[in-house]
Structures are given as structure tokens and as C-alpha cells.
């Protein structure tokens, strides 16, 4: 049985985002110039509807009114990648962790490079917050959508977190 895949492209403050659904759940969120972006032919047909919930949650996120996403996800990867992506979902909004921290969180403290590779293959950027992972020395390192976008997302979260009510 083949999965039903559809996609759409929405605007955002960091450029166009390609959203992909598989059988009704979000399975891809790709930024422009996204490293490890699958071939567009794998995204399925363009759909005018079906992306309302994720589009609304992304708009709320960029407006500073949402700190976590609740859309259904259909993530496909190795067991190790799925563990890394699940661990990413525990990194709180407005905070960061290191690749070393993430490796420890998935029970493989010496697998920092493997964790970094899994992080880079995250198919739903922003929703699964791989942008919150930084280098051990506090530097911004690798982001599939580019370091400028990573900086924007981290700065936006810091602004919201430190805003005076």
C-alpha cells in the first residue's frame, strides 16, 4: 500500500517553507536551499488544503505566540534518527543544548558525530527544533537551512522568552 503524499509552499520570515504531508501527518518541512532536501518529485501533488493546522501553528510560532508544536508527525528514519529527533523535541523553547548533551540524552554519549548527522537529517525543521543544538564552545554550527536562518530562529525565541509581559 502506497502512502498518500501532498505538499504546499508557504511564506515565512525566513523564506518559503515546503510542507509535506504523508497520510495526513506532517512528514517534511524544508527551508529554501535546505541541505538533505529530498527530490521534489517525492513530495507528492500540490495541495491547496490540508495544511491549515501546521500553517497556523507556524504563524503563531513566528509571531511569538507558540512555543511548541502539536501537529501530527509522520517521521521516517532509522531507529537511531527517531530517538535523536524525539530527544530534540525535549529541548525547551528559547534554550539550546550541545551535540554532546544530545548524544548523552539518547544514551550514546560518545556518538556525537552520529547525533550531529541525525540532527542534520531532521525532516521537519522548526517543528522538531534542530536549530536549538549548538557547538560545545557555544558557536553556531551546521544547520540544514543555513546558519543565518538558525541565528534568526534562536534570536526570535530569545526575544520572546525575554520579553516583558
PDB file of C-alpha atoms in Angstrom:
ATOM      1  CA  UNK A   1       0.000   0.000   0.000  1.00  0.00           C
ATOM      2  CA  UNK A   2       1.412   3.372  -1.020  1.00  0.00           C
ATOM      3  CA  UNK A   3       1.269   6.370   1.266  1.00  0.00           C
ATOM      4  CA  UNK A   4      -0.568   9.439   0.038  1.00  0.00           C
ATOM      5  CA  UNK A   5       1.788  12.419  -0.081  1.00  0.00           C
ATOM      6  CA  UNK A   6       0.938  16.024  -0.825  1.00  0.00           C
ATOM      7  CA  UNK A   7       2.777  19.290  -0.410  1.00  0.00           C
ATOM      8  CA  UNK A   8       2.415  23.035  -0.386  1.00  0.00           C
ATOM      9  CA  UNK A   9       4.716  26.021  -0.059  1.00  0.00           C
ATOM     10  CA  UNK A  10       4.061  28.771   2.488  1.00  0.00           C
ATOM     11  CA  UNK A  11       5.814  32.059   3.143  1.00  0.00           C
ATOM     12  CA  UNK A  12       7.652  32.727   6.391  1.00  0.00           C
ATOM     13  CA  UNK A  13      10.038  35.322   7.814  1.00  0.00           C
ATOM     14  CA  UNK A  14      12.930  33.014   6.844  1.00  0.00           C
ATOM     15  CA  UNK A  15      11.748  32.405   3.297  1.00  0.00           C
ATOM     16  CA  UNK A  16       9.477  29.868   1.662  1.00  0.00           C
ATOM     17  CA  UNK A  17       8.803  26.634   3.554  1.00  0.00           C
ATOM     18  CA  UNK A  18       7.842  23.467   1.719  1.00  0.00           C
ATOM     19  CA  UNK A  19       5.417  21.420   3.821  1.00  0.00           C
ATOM     20  CA  UNK A  20       4.902  17.744   3.030  1.00  0.00           C
ATOM     21  CA  UNK A  21       2.123  15.525   4.385  1.00  0.00           C
ATOM     22  CA  UNK A  22       2.053  11.751   4.349  1.00  0.00           C
ATOM     23  CA  UNK A  23      -1.344  10.200   5.006  1.00  0.00           C
ATOM     24  CA  UNK A  24      -2.481  13.389   6.741  1.00  0.00           C
ATOM     25  CA  UNK A  25       0.511  13.932   9.044  1.00  0.00           C
ATOM     26  CA  UNK A  26       3.413  16.338   8.580  1.00  0.00           C
ATOM     27  CA  UNK A  27       6.396  14.430   7.210  1.00  0.00           C
ATOM     28  CA  UNK A  28       8.532  17.240   5.837  1.00  0.00           C
ATOM     29  CA  UNK A  29       9.255  20.898   6.422  1.00  0.00           C
ATOM     30  CA  UNK A  30      12.045  22.125   4.190  1.00  0.00           C
ATOM     31  CA  UNK A  31      13.598  25.561   4.022  1.00  0.00           C
ATOM     32  CA  UNK A  32      14.930  27.158   0.849  1.00  0.00           C
ATOM     33  CA  UNK A  33      18.400  25.783   0.000  1.00  0.00           C
ATOM     34  CA  UNK A  34      17.787  23.009   2.541  1.00  0.00           C
ATOM     35  CA  UNK A  35      20.693  20.592   2.749  1.00  0.00           C
ATOM     36  CA  UNK A  36      19.492  16.967   2.509  1.00  0.00           C
ATOM     37  CA  UNK A  37      16.239  18.080   0.891  1.00  0.00           C
ATOM     38  CA  UNK A  38      14.616  15.145  -0.918  1.00  0.00           C
ATOM     39  CA  UNK A  39      13.865  15.416  -4.622  1.00  0.00           C
ATOM     40  CA  UNK A  40      10.678  17.476  -5.162  1.00  0.00           C
ATOM     41  CA  UNK A  41       9.117  14.573  -7.111  1.00  0.00           C
ATOM     42  CA  UNK A  42       8.905  12.717  -3.759  1.00  0.00           C
ATOM     43  CA  UNK A  43       6.674  15.422  -2.231  1.00  0.00           C
ATOM     44  CA  UNK A  44       3.519  14.291  -3.995  1.00  0.00           C
ATOM     45  CA  UNK A  45       0.937  16.513  -5.626  1.00  0.00           C
ATOM     46  CA  UNK A  46       0.483  20.152  -4.722  1.00  0.00           C
ATOM     47  CA  UNK A  47      -2.489  20.539  -2.382  1.00  0.00           C
ATOM     48  CA  UNK A  48      -4.438  23.711  -1.711  1.00  0.00           C
ATOM     49  CA  UNK A  49      -5.883  22.344   1.530  1.00  0.00           C
ATOM     50  CA  UNK A  50      -4.881  20.053   4.368  1.00  0.00           C
ATOM     51  CA  UNK A  51      -2.068  22.185   5.753  1.00  0.00           C
ATOM     52  CA  UNK A  52      -4.168  24.648   7.751  1.00  0.00           C
ATOM     53  CA  UNK A  53      -3.163  23.376  11.209  1.00  0.00           C
ATOM     54  CA  UNK A  54       0.601  23.412  10.605  1.00  0.00           C
ATOM     55  CA  UNK A  55       0.389  26.729   8.743  1.00  0.00           C
ATOM     56  CA  UNK A  56      -1.485  28.274  11.678  1.00  0.00           C
ATOM     57  CA  UNK A  57       0.978  26.856  14.218  1.00  0.00           C
ATOM     58  CA  UNK A  58       3.950  28.143  12.205  1.00  0.00           C
ATOM     59  CA  UNK A  59       2.375  31.612  12.003  1.00  0.00           C
ATOM     60  CA  UNK A  60       1.845  31.548  15.783  1.00  0.00           C
ATOM     61  CA  UNK A  61       5.453  30.420  16.305  1.00  0.00           C
ATOM     62  CA  UNK A  62       6.890  33.210  14.151  1.00  0.00           C
ATOM     63  CA  UNK A  63       4.594  35.741  15.877  1.00  0.00           C
ATOM     64  CA  UNK A  64       5.948  34.615  19.256  1.00  0.00           C
ATOM     65  CA  UNK A  65       2.670  33.084  20.445  1.00  0.00           C
ATOM     66  CA  UNK A  66       3.590  29.385  20.215  1.00  0.00           C
ATOM     67  CA  UNK A  67       6.465  27.631  21.953  1.00  0.00           C
ATOM     68  CA  UNK A  68       5.777  24.042  20.890  1.00  0.00           C
ATOM     69  CA  UNK A  69       4.023  22.303  18.051  1.00  0.00           C
ATOM     70  CA  UNK A  70       1.188  19.809  18.364  1.00  0.00           C
ATOM     71  CA  UNK A  71       0.661  18.765  14.736  1.00  0.00           C
ATOM     72  CA  UNK A  72       0.688  15.068  13.969  1.00  0.00           C
ATOM     73  CA  UNK A  73       4.023  13.908  12.588  1.00  0.00           C
ATOM     74  CA  UNK A  74       4.932  11.049  10.264  1.00  0.00           C
ATOM     75  CA  UNK A  75       8.689  10.781  10.690  1.00  0.00           C
ATOM     76  CA  UNK A  76      10.603   8.197   8.717  1.00  0.00           C
ATOM     77  CA  UNK A  77      14.198   7.360   9.603  1.00  0.00           C
ATOM     78  CA  UNK A  78      16.372   4.827  11.326  1.00  0.00           C
ATOM     79  CA  UNK A  79      15.648   3.866  14.930  1.00  0.00           C
ATOM     80  CA  UNK A  80      18.641   5.973  15.979  1.00  0.00           C
ATOM     81  CA  UNK A  81      17.446   9.018  13.997  1.00  0.00           C
ATOM     82  CA  UNK A  82      13.973   8.709  15.502  1.00  0.00           C
ATOM     83  CA  UNK A  83      15.485   8.679  19.024  1.00  0.00           C
ATOM     84  CA  UNK A  84      17.519  11.805  18.237  1.00  0.00           C
ATOM     85  CA  UNK A  85      14.506  13.583  16.764  1.00  0.00           C
ATOM     86  CA  UNK A  86      12.428  12.661  19.810  1.00  0.00           C
ATOM     87  CA  UNK A  87      15.159  13.996  22.108  1.00  0.00           C
ATOM     88  CA  UNK A  88      15.185  17.255  20.125  1.00  0.00           C
ATOM     89  CA  UNK A  89      11.522  17.741  20.992  1.00  0.00           C
ATOM     90  CA  UNK A  90      12.507  17.941  24.673  1.00  0.00           C
ATOM     91  CA  UNK A  91      14.852  20.917  24.166  1.00  0.00           C
ATOM     92  CA  UNK A  92      12.799  23.760  25.585  1.00  0.00           C
ATOM     93  CA  UNK A  93      11.835  26.813  23.557  1.00  0.00           C
ATOM     94  CA  UNK A  94      14.351  29.620  23.990  1.00  0.00           C
ATOM     95  CA  UNK A  95      17.114  27.288  25.187  1.00  0.00           C
ATOM     96  CA  UNK A  96      19.937  25.443  23.485  1.00  0.00           C
ATOM     97  CA  UNK A  97      21.860  22.250  24.043  1.00  0.00           C
ATOM     98  CA  UNK A  98      25.075  20.898  22.603  1.00  0.00           C
ATOM     99  CA  UNK A  99      25.560  17.886  20.378  1.00  0.00           C
ATOM    100  CA  UNK A 100      27.320  16.293  23.367  1.00  0.00           C
ATOM    101  CA  UNK A 101      24.220  16.899  25.523  1.00  0.00           C
ATOM    102  CA  UNK A 102      22.014  15.404  22.837  1.00  0.00           C
ATOM    103  CA  UNK A 103      24.254  12.335  22.495  1.00  0.00           C
ATOM    104  CA  UNK A 104      24.012  11.766  26.250  1.00  0.00           C
ATOM    105  CA  UNK A 105      20.230  12.235  26.129  1.00  0.00           C
ATOM    106  CA  UNK A 106      19.855   9.401  23.613  1.00  0.00           C
ATOM    107  CA  UNK A 107      22.111   7.100  25.629  1.00  0.00           C
ATOM    108  CA  UNK A 108      25.146   7.273  23.335  1.00  0.00           C
ATOM    109  CA  UNK A 109      27.475   9.856  24.921  1.00  0.00           C
ATOM    110  CA  UNK A 110      30.349   9.048  22.570  1.00  0.00           C
ATOM    111  CA  UNK A 111      28.245   9.160  19.393  1.00  0.00           C
ATOM    112  CA  UNK A 112      28.412  12.935  18.962  1.00  0.00           C
ATOM    113  CA  UNK A 113      29.076  12.775  15.211  1.00  0.00           C
ATOM    114  CA  UNK A 114      26.259  10.297  14.628  1.00  0.00           C
ATOM    115  CA  UNK A 115      23.923  12.517  16.636  1.00  0.00           C
ATOM    116  CA  UNK A 116      25.003  15.543  14.596  1.00  0.00           C
ATOM    117  CA  UNK A 117      24.340  13.631  11.374  1.00  0.00           C
ATOM    118  CA  UNK A 118      20.869  12.568  12.580  1.00  0.00           C
ATOM    119  CA  UNK A 119      20.164  16.152  13.648  1.00  0.00           C
ATOM    120  CA  UNK A 120      21.097  17.351  10.168  1.00  0.00           C
ATOM    121  CA  UNK A 121      18.703  14.843   8.584  1.00  0.00           C
ATOM    122  CA  UNK A 122      15.702  16.017  10.624  1.00  0.00           C
ATOM    123  CA  UNK A 123      12.902  16.171   8.045  1.00  0.00           C
ATOM    124  CA  UNK A 124      10.697  18.639   9.931  1.00  0.00           C
ATOM    125  CA  UNK A 125      12.907  21.589  10.807  1.00  0.00           C
ATOM    126  CA  UNK A 126      11.458  24.120  13.247  1.00  0.00           C
ATOM    127  CA  UNK A 127       8.686  21.751  14.380  1.00  0.00           C
ATOM    128  CA  UNK A 128      11.361  19.360  15.649  1.00  0.00           C
ATOM    129  CA  UNK A 129      13.750  22.081  16.844  1.00  0.00           C
ATOM    130  CA  UNK A 130      17.132  21.017  15.488  1.00  0.00           C
ATOM    131  CA  UNK A 131      18.082  24.709  15.379  1.00  0.00           C
ATOM    132  CA  UNK A 132      18.452  24.626  19.178  1.00  0.00           C
ATOM    133  CA  UNK A 133      21.607  22.494  19.011  1.00  0.00           C
ATOM    134  CA  UNK A 134      24.925  24.345  19.125  1.00  0.00           C
ATOM    135  CA  UNK A 135      28.614  23.506  19.307  1.00  0.00           C
ATOM    136  CA  UNK A 136      30.280  22.617  22.592  1.00  0.00           C
ATOM    137  CA  UNK A 137      32.034  26.007  22.607  1.00  0.00           C
ATOM    138  CA  UNK A 138      28.703  27.833  22.183  1.00  0.00           C
ATOM    139  CA  UNK A 139      29.197  28.500  18.479  1.00  0.00           C
ATOM    140  CA  UNK A 140      26.528  28.068  15.853  1.00  0.00           C
ATOM    141  CA  UNK A 141      27.393  25.021  13.849  1.00  0.00           C
ATOM    142  CA  UNK A 142      25.646  23.343  10.968  1.00  0.00           C
ATOM    143  CA  UNK A 143      22.025  23.890  10.102  1.00  0.00           C
ATOM    144  CA  UNK A 144      20.368  22.336   7.073  1.00  0.00           C
ATOM    145  CA  UNK A 145      18.677  25.663   6.266  1.00  0.00           C
ATOM    146  CA  UNK A 146      21.830  27.750   6.719  1.00  0.00           C
ATOM    147  CA  UNK A 147      23.367  29.484   9.722  1.00  0.00           C
ATOM    148  CA  UNK A 148      21.574  32.801   9.057  1.00  0.00           C
ATOM    149  CA  UNK A 149      18.213  31.055   9.458  1.00  0.00           C
ATOM    150  CA  UNK A 150      19.432  29.243  12.566  1.00  0.00           C
ATOM    151  CA  UNK A 151      20.513  32.583  14.066  1.00  0.00           C
ATOM    152  CA  UNK A 152      17.133  34.115  13.210  1.00  0.00           C
ATOM    153  CA  UNK A 153      15.210  31.296  14.905  1.00  0.00           C
ATOM    154  CA  UNK A 154      17.379  31.371  18.048  1.00  0.00           C
ATOM    155  CA  UNK A 155      17.218  35.174  18.242  1.00  0.00           C
ATOM    156  CA  UNK A 156      13.432  35.145  17.763  1.00  0.00           C
ATOM    157  CA  UNK A 157      12.984  32.610  20.560  1.00  0.00           C
ATOM    158  CA  UNK A 158      15.300  34.624  22.839  1.00  0.00           C
ATOM    159  CA  UNK A 159      13.297  37.794  22.142  1.00  0.00           C
ATOM    160  CA  UNK A 160      10.038  36.075  23.039  1.00  0.00           C
ATOM    161  CA  UNK A 161      11.494  34.350  26.101  1.00  0.00           C
ATOM    162  CA  UNK A 162      12.935  37.591  27.442  1.00  0.00           C
ATOM    163  CA  UNK A 163      10.001  39.840  26.536  1.00  0.00           C
ATOM    164  CA  UNK A 164       8.480  41.814  29.347  1.00  0.00           C
ATOM    165  CA  UNK A 165       4.754  40.985  29.693  1.00  0.00           C
TER     166      UNK A 165
END
